[in-house]
């Protein structure tokens, strides 16, 4: 199998940064997905095994998706709230599957990080970290961490191998979206080590009724604009449902693009998806995020976050902003002249 020739030298650099530390804070995105959770567990394993570092894993948002909650339980990983921790008390601070200054991570970008490992396009703020490994061509951050574990000769615990299989699968949609040879190699190495029965329980974790209410809202509000489908889900507790709805709606027959929007804690969260190989969803997300917000991502999937004006609620002002975002999105990705029509037409009976 092919292997990254850069991993050994990067492993040595990472080790030099971690040497001498007794404690480490590992920061994930606000609402971490399976890839972020697996990558955090992978970095924790390296820090524990090679350096004897006690690690705390934290994030600033919520983990509402049932699969992600089940994954954390299976790993025995206690993901703490960043608000409960004082970063000054840790000898080292790392960030995985996210970067400082991005809209999906609430962490003071002026705090110098010791380690940043990610697979999204590199941000300016990231370059100030003592050690960075950002490979935007990779499909998953779990793949990068697996390469470190492999080169270090660390025997992976079964739960970690299982989590990494799930992380790679979920971020590449079963190796079908923006995956590289490295992702495939890592997956093939990890799969025989994984507990497939446990993985099945994670993937099919019971879903709360609110999930189906949100899904009904997403489908009921979905509008077709030519080859684009958009939906405003209204007020949500977590942005995870926005991304899941965008994945689902892209599967509507004849669609090239999907965009879903949700209102969470005074911010509009946008998730974009596309099948168009010539498109750049990250560029569209950056444009929609604008100067007041944040946006970015990959060629086929991206996200943006836009703050609402102080005191704004789910009323006319938000609806106007959503309509403006939809118009800009359609102008960039479709034909503004296409008349919108509802995805689900009312029953005639």
Short mmCIF file of C-alpha atoms in Angstrom, two decimals:
data_model
loop_
_atom_site.label_atom_id
_atom_site.label_comp_id
_atom_site.label_asym_id
_atom_site.label_seq_id
_atom_site.Cartn_x
_atom_site.Cartn_y
_atom_site.Cartn_z
CA UNK A 1 0.00 0.00 0.00
CA UNK A 2 1.11 3.58 -0.59
CA UNK A 3 2.17 5.59 2.43
CA UNK A 4 2.86 9.26 2.96
CA UNK A 5 6.65 9.79 2.87
CA UNK A 6 6.23 12.89 5.00
CA UNK A 7 4.65 11.18 8.03
CA UNK A 8 7.88 10.07 9.78
CA UNK A 9 9.45 13.53 9.73
CA UNK A 10 6.16 15.10 10.78
CA UNK A 11 5.86 12.56 13.57
CA UNK A 12 9.29 13.62 14.84
CA UNK A 13 8.25 17.28 14.75
CA UNK A 14 4.99 16.53 16.54
CA UNK A 15 6.87 14.57 19.18
CA UNK A 16 9.30 17.44 19.74
CA UNK A 17 6.35 19.77 20.42
CA UNK A 18 4.72 17.32 22.83
CA UNK A 19 7.92 16.38 24.69
CA UNK A 20 8.00 17.52 28.31
CA UNK A 21 4.26 18.15 28.63
CA UNK A 22 2.15 16.57 31.34
CA UNK A 23 -1.29 17.85 30.28
CA UNK A 24 -2.90 18.67 26.96
CA UNK A 25 -6.21 20.17 25.85
CA UNK A 26 -7.53 18.83 22.54
CA UNK A 27 -10.14 21.14 20.98
CA UNK A 28 -12.72 19.92 18.48
CA UNK A 29 -15.23 21.90 16.44
CA UNK A 30 -18.30 23.13 18.30
CA UNK A 31 -20.51 20.23 17.20
CA UNK A 32 -17.98 17.51 16.44
CA UNK A 33 -18.73 14.86 13.85
CA UNK A 34 -17.39 11.28 13.80
CA UNK A 35 -14.18 12.31 12.04
CA UNK A 36 -13.44 14.98 14.64
CA UNK A 37 -14.19 12.61 17.52
CA UNK A 38 -11.99 9.85 16.07
CA UNK A 39 -9.17 12.29 15.31
CA UNK A 40 -9.26 13.66 18.85
CA UNK A 41 -9.12 10.12 20.23
CA UNK A 42 -6.19 9.40 17.89
CA UNK A 43 -4.18 12.42 19.04
CA UNK A 44 -4.96 11.52 22.65
CA UNK A 45 -3.61 8.00 22.02
CA UNK A 46 -0.34 9.38 20.64
CA UNK A 47 0.04 11.81 23.54
CA UNK A 48 -0.72 9.08 26.11
CA UNK A 49 1.32 6.29 24.57
CA UNK A 50 4.45 8.13 23.51
CA UNK A 51 4.62 10.97 26.02
CA UNK A 52 2.51 10.00 29.04
CA UNK A 53 0.40 13.15 28.64
CA UNK A 54 -3.00 13.35 30.33
CA UNK A 55 -5.46 14.79 27.80
CA UNK A 56 -8.80 16.54 28.05
CA UNK A 57 -11.00 16.64 24.93
CA UNK A 58 -13.39 19.58 24.66
CA UNK A 59 -15.72 21.52 22.39
CA UNK A 60 -17.87 24.62 22.74
CA UNK A 61 -21.19 23.49 21.31
CA UNK A 62 -23.54 20.54 21.64
CA UNK A 63 -23.48 16.97 20.38
CA UNK A 64 -27.08 16.27 19.48
CA UNK A 65 -26.78 13.59 16.84
CA UNK A 66 -27.53 10.13 18.27
CA UNK A 67 -24.72 8.41 16.34
CA UNK A 68 -22.11 10.81 17.69
CA UNK A 69 -23.33 10.41 21.26
CA UNK A 70 -23.14 6.63 20.87
CA UNK A 71 -19.63 6.90 19.42
CA UNK A 72 -18.46 8.89 22.44
CA UNK A 73 -19.99 6.31 24.79
CA UNK A 74 -18.31 3.45 22.96
CA UNK A 75 -14.92 5.20 23.07
CA UNK A 76 -15.36 6.08 26.72
CA UNK A 77 -14.41 9.60 25.68
CA UNK A 78 -15.71 12.33 27.94
CA UNK A 79 -16.01 15.40 25.74
CA UNK A 80 -16.00 18.37 28.08
CA UNK A 81 -17.35 21.87 27.58
CA UNK A 82 -14.68 24.43 26.74
CA UNK A 83 -16.45 26.86 29.02
CA UNK A 84 -15.60 24.65 32.01
CA UNK A 85 -11.87 24.67 31.31
CA UNK A 86 -9.09 27.25 31.62
CA UNK A 87 -6.73 26.75 28.72
CA UNK A 88 -3.88 28.38 30.67
CA UNK A 89 -3.78 25.35 32.97
CA UNK A 90 -2.70 23.02 30.16
CA UNK A 91 0.91 22.51 29.06
CA UNK A 92 -0.16 22.03 25.44
CA UNK A 93 -3.22 22.89 23.36
CA UNK A 94 -4.12 21.06 20.17
CA UNK A 95 -6.95 21.34 17.67
CA UNK A 96 -8.16 18.59 15.32
CA UNK A 97 -10.52 18.66 12.34
CA UNK A 98 -10.87 22.42 12.80
CA UNK A 99 -8.73 25.55 12.70
CA UNK A 100 -8.56 28.75 14.75
CA UNK A 101 -10.67 31.61 13.43
CA UNK A 102 -13.08 29.31 11.62
CA UNK A 103 -16.78 29.77 12.22
CA UNK A 104 -17.31 26.21 13.45
CA UNK A 105 -14.98 26.47 16.45
CA UNK A 106 -15.39 28.86 19.38
CA UNK A 107 -11.86 29.38 20.63
CA UNK A 108 -9.88 32.60 21.03
CA UNK A 109 -7.87 32.82 17.77
CA UNK A 110 -5.24 34.95 19.50
CA UNK A 111 -4.25 32.00 21.73
CA UNK A 112 -1.27 30.33 20.14
CA UNK A 113 -1.93 26.65 19.59
CA UNK A 114 0.76 24.02 19.89
CA UNK A 115 -0.77 21.53 17.43
CA UNK A 116 -3.28 21.86 14.57
CA UNK A 117 -4.15 18.80 12.47
CA UNK A 118 -6.92 19.17 9.90
CA UNK A 119 -8.02 18.33 6.35
CA UNK A 120 -9.75 21.61 5.47
CA UNK A 121 -8.07 24.43 3.50
CA UNK A 122 -5.51 26.16 5.70
CA UNK A 123 -6.43 29.43 7.38
CA UNK A 124 -4.13 32.35 8.07
CA UNK A 125 -4.54 32.01 11.84
CA UNK A 126 -3.37 28.39 11.72
CA UNK A 127 0.13 29.32 10.58
CA UNK A 128 1.00 30.71 14.01
CA UNK A 129 0.71 27.27 15.65
CA UNK A 130 3.95 25.59 16.71
CA UNK A 131 3.09 22.49 14.70
CA UNK A 132 0.61 22.28 11.81
CA UNK A 133 -0.39 19.43 9.54
CA UNK A 134 -3.18 20.57 7.24
CA UNK A 135 -3.81 18.35 4.20
CA UNK A 136 -6.83 19.70 2.34
CA UNK A 137 -6.66 16.98 -0.31
CA UNK A 138 -7.33 14.28 2.30
CA UNK A 139 -10.90 13.13 2.82
CA UNK A 140 -10.69 12.81 6.61
CA UNK A 141 -8.56 14.02 9.51
CA UNK A 142 -8.75 10.48 10.90
CA UNK A 143 -6.59 9.35 7.99
CA UNK A 144 -3.85 11.80 8.98
CA UNK A 145 -3.92 10.65 12.60
CA UNK A 146 -3.88 7.01 11.54
CA UNK A 147 -0.68 7.63 9.59
CA UNK A 148 0.96 9.02 12.72
CA UNK A 149 -0.21 6.04 14.78
CA UNK A 150 1.04 3.63 12.11
CA UNK A 151 4.47 5.25 11.84
CA UNK A 152 4.78 5.39 15.63
CA UNK A 153 4.13 1.65 15.82
CA UNK A 154 1.27 2.11 18.26
CA UNK A 155 -1.09 -0.85 18.50
CA UNK A 156 -4.55 0.64 18.10
CA UNK A 157 -7.21 -0.26 20.66
CA UNK A 158 -10.26 -1.78 18.96
CA UNK A 159 -12.55 1.14 19.90
CA UNK A 160 -10.14 3.64 18.32
CA UNK A 161 -9.84 1.59 15.12
CA UNK A 162 -13.64 1.36 15.00
CA UNK A 163 -14.02 5.11 15.49
CA UNK A 164 -11.51 5.85 12.73
CA UNK A 165 -13.30 3.54 10.31
CA UNK A 166 -16.51 5.42 11.04
CA UNK A 167 -14.77 8.81 10.80
CA UNK A 168 -13.33 8.04 7.36
CA UNK A 169 -16.58 6.50 6.15
CA UNK A 170 -18.73 9.41 7.26
CA UNK A 171 -16.50 12.21 5.95
CA UNK A 172 -16.00 10.56 2.55
CA UNK A 173 -19.49 9.02 2.26
CA UNK A 174 -18.09 5.48 2.15
CA UNK A 175 -14.97 6.57 0.23
CA UNK A 176 -17.08 8.00 -2.57
CA UNK A 177 -16.58 11.73 -1.89
CA UNK A 178 -13.19 13.47 -2.08
CA UNK A 179 -11.30 10.44 -0.83
CA UNK A 180 -7.65 9.86 -1.71
CA UNK A 181 -5.44 6.80 -1.92
CA UNK A 182 -4.33 7.60 1.63
CA UNK A 183 -7.95 7.45 2.89
CA UNK A 184 -8.51 4.12 1.15
CA UNK A 185 -5.26 2.66 2.52
CA UNK A 186 -6.09 3.78 6.06
CA UNK A 187 -9.60 2.36 5.79
CA UNK A 188 -8.36 -1.00 4.51
CA UNK A 189 -5.80 -1.20 7.33
CA UNK A 190 -8.31 -0.22 10.02
CA UNK A 191 -11.30 -2.27 8.90
CA UNK A 192 -9.95 -5.68 10.06
CA UNK A 193 -9.17 -4.13 13.47
CA UNK A 194 -12.63 -2.65 13.99
CA UNK A 195 -15.52 -4.09 15.96
CA UNK A 196 -18.13 -4.24 13.23
CA UNK A 197 -20.94 -5.17 15.60
CA UNK A 198 -20.21 -2.09 17.70
CA UNK A 199 -20.00 0.00 14.52
CA UNK A 200 -23.43 -1.24 13.52
CA UNK A 201 -24.84 -0.17 16.91
CA UNK A 202 -23.28 3.29 16.49
CA UNK A 203 -24.60 3.84 12.97
CA UNK A 204 -28.10 2.65 13.90
CA UNK A 205 -28.35 4.41 17.27
CA UNK A 206 -31.99 5.17 18.28
CA UNK A 207 -33.14 8.60 17.14
CA UNK A 208 -35.22 11.01 19.25
CA UNK A 209 -38.60 12.22 18.03
CA UNK A 210 -37.19 15.70 17.54
CA UNK A 211 -35.01 14.30 14.77
CA UNK A 212 -38.06 13.32 12.77
CA UNK A 213 -39.77 16.64 13.50
CA UNK A 214 -36.73 18.49 12.15
CA UNK A 215 -36.57 16.18 9.16
CA UNK A 216 -40.25 16.82 8.42
CA UNK A 217 -39.57 20.56 8.59
CA UNK A 218 -36.60 20.25 6.21
CA UNK A 219 -38.57 18.26 3.64
CA UNK A 220 -41.74 20.29 4.01
CA UNK A 221 -39.93 23.61 3.51
CA UNK A 222 -37.70 22.41 0.64
CA UNK A 223 -37.99 24.38 -2.59
CA UNK A 224 -36.64 23.34 -5.99
CA UNK A 225 -34.93 26.01 -8.12
CA UNK A 226 -34.06 24.20 -11.33
CA UNK A 227 -31.22 21.84 -10.33
CA UNK A 228 -30.85 23.35 -6.82
CA UNK A 229 -32.83 22.51 -3.70
CA UNK A 230 -32.93 24.76 -0.63
CA UNK A 231 -34.65 24.51 2.74
CA UNK A 232 -34.90 26.64 5.88
CA UNK A 233 -35.30 24.43 8.95
CA UNK A 234 -36.07 27.24 11.38
CA UNK A 235 -34.82 27.23 14.97
CA UNK A 236 -32.68 24.24 15.96
CA UNK A 237 -30.67 23.13 18.99
CA UNK A 238 -27.65 22.01 16.98
CA UNK A 239 -26.25 22.57 13.45
CA UNK A 240 -25.83 18.82 12.92
CA UNK A 241 -29.33 18.51 11.47
CA UNK A 242 -28.58 21.23 8.91
CA UNK A 243 -25.75 19.17 7.44
CA UNK A 244 -27.74 15.95 7.53
CA UNK A 245 -30.68 17.56 5.73
CA UNK A 246 -28.35 18.96 3.04
CA UNK A 247 -26.95 15.47 2.46
CA UNK A 248 -30.43 14.02 2.17
CA UNK A 249 -31.88 16.68 -0.14
CA UNK A 250 -28.96 16.42 -2.56
CA UNK A 251 -30.29 12.96 -3.35
CA UNK A 252 -33.45 14.42 -4.90
CA UNK A 253 -33.54 13.33 -8.52
CA UNK A 254 -32.05 15.90 -10.90
CA UNK A 255 -30.36 18.04 -8.22
CA UNK A 256 -26.78 19.32 -8.57
CA UNK A 257 -26.78 21.49 -5.41
CA UNK A 258 -28.45 21.56 -2.03
CA UNK A 259 -28.39 24.22 0.67
CA UNK A 260 -30.01 23.99 4.09
CA UNK A 261 -30.21 26.76 6.68
CA UNK A 262 -30.93 26.59 10.40
CA UNK A 263 -31.17 29.18 13.18
CA UNK A 264 -29.04 28.26 16.20
CA UNK A 265 -28.22 30.58 19.12
CA UNK A 266 -28.41 33.83 17.16
CA UNK A 267 -26.54 32.50 14.10
CA UNK A 268 -27.69 31.24 10.73
CA UNK A 269 -25.90 27.97 9.91
CA UNK A 270 -25.69 26.99 6.25
CA UNK A 271 -24.68 23.60 4.82
CA UNK A 272 -23.95 23.24 1.12
CA UNK A 273 -23.55 20.07 -0.97
CA UNK A 274 -22.96 19.48 -4.68
CA UNK A 275 -22.48 16.67 -7.17
CA UNK A 276 -20.94 19.09 -9.69
CA UNK A 277 -17.29 18.09 -10.17
CA UNK A 278 -16.53 21.49 -11.69
CA UNK A 279 -17.95 23.40 -8.72
CA UNK A 280 -16.33 24.71 -5.54
CA UNK A 281 -18.71 24.56 -2.60
CA UNK A 282 -16.08 26.13 -0.31
CA UNK A 283 -15.89 29.21 -2.51
CA UNK A 284 -19.68 29.56 -2.53
CA UNK A 285 -19.77 29.21 1.27
CA UNK A 286 -17.11 31.89 1.72
CA UNK A 287 -19.13 34.25 -0.48
CA UNK A 288 -22.34 33.58 1.44
CA UNK A 289 -20.59 33.98 4.81
CA UNK A 290 -19.46 37.44 3.74
CA UNK A 291 -17.58 39.86 5.93
CA UNK A 292 -19.80 39.47 8.97
CA UNK A 293 -19.74 35.68 9.00
CA UNK A 294 -17.56 32.70 8.19
CA UNK A 295 -17.56 30.25 5.34
CA UNK A 296 -15.44 27.54 3.82
CA UNK A 297 -15.12 23.87 3.03
CA UNK A 298 -14.27 21.47 0.25
CA UNK A 299 -15.17 21.10 -3.40
CA UNK A 300 -18.34 19.11 -2.78
CA UNK A 301 -19.38 20.15 0.74
CA UNK A 302 -19.07 23.34 2.73
CA UNK A 303 -20.64 25.42 5.47
CA UNK A 304 -21.13 29.02 6.48
CA UNK A 305 -22.19 30.80 9.67
CA UNK A 306 -23.69 34.27 9.76
CA UNK A 307 -24.45 36.19 12.98
CA UNK A 308 -27.85 37.79 13.31
CA UNK A 309 -28.22 41.42 14.38
CA UNK A 310 -28.58 41.81 18.16
CA UNK A 311 -32.09 40.99 19.31
CA UNK A 312 -33.15 39.45 16.01
CA UNK A 313 -35.40 36.43 16.36
CA UNK A 314 -37.12 34.00 13.97
CA UNK A 315 -39.28 36.76 12.50
CA UNK A 316 -39.45 38.92 9.35
CA UNK A 317 -35.82 40.05 9.58
CA UNK A 318 -34.54 36.49 9.59
CA UNK A 319 -36.85 35.51 6.74
CA UNK A 320 -35.56 38.44 4.67
CA UNK A 321 -31.98 37.38 5.32
CA UNK A 322 -32.79 33.78 4.38
CA UNK A 323 -34.43 34.92 1.14
CA UNK A 324 -31.36 37.02 0.34
CA UNK A 325 -29.06 34.07 0.96
CA UNK A 326 -31.18 31.84 -1.26
CA UNK A 327 -31.12 34.41 -4.09
CA UNK A 328 -27.33 34.74 -3.85
CA UNK A 329 -26.93 30.98 -3.69
CA UNK A 330 -29.10 30.41 -6.78
CA UNK A 331 -27.30 33.18 -8.65
CA UNK A 332 -23.95 31.47 -8.02
CA UNK A 333 -25.02 27.87 -8.60
CA UNK A 334 -28.10 27.77 -10.80
CA UNK A 335 -30.38 29.80 -13.02
CA UNK A 336 -32.11 32.68 -11.20
CA UNK A 337 -34.83 32.56 -13.88
CA UNK A 338 -36.01 29.11 -12.82
CA UNK A 339 -39.32 29.48 -10.98
CA UNK A 340 -39.23 27.84 -7.52
CA UNK A 341 -41.53 24.97 -6.74
CA UNK A 342 -42.06 22.98 -3.55
CA UNK A 343 -40.33 19.62 -3.29
CA UNK A 344 -43.46 18.02 -1.86
CA UNK A 345 -46.69 19.16 -3.51
CA UNK A 346 -49.84 19.15 -1.38
CA UNK A 347 -52.14 16.16 -1.71
CA UNK A 348 -55.00 16.82 -4.09
CA UNK A 349 -57.46 14.78 -2.02
#
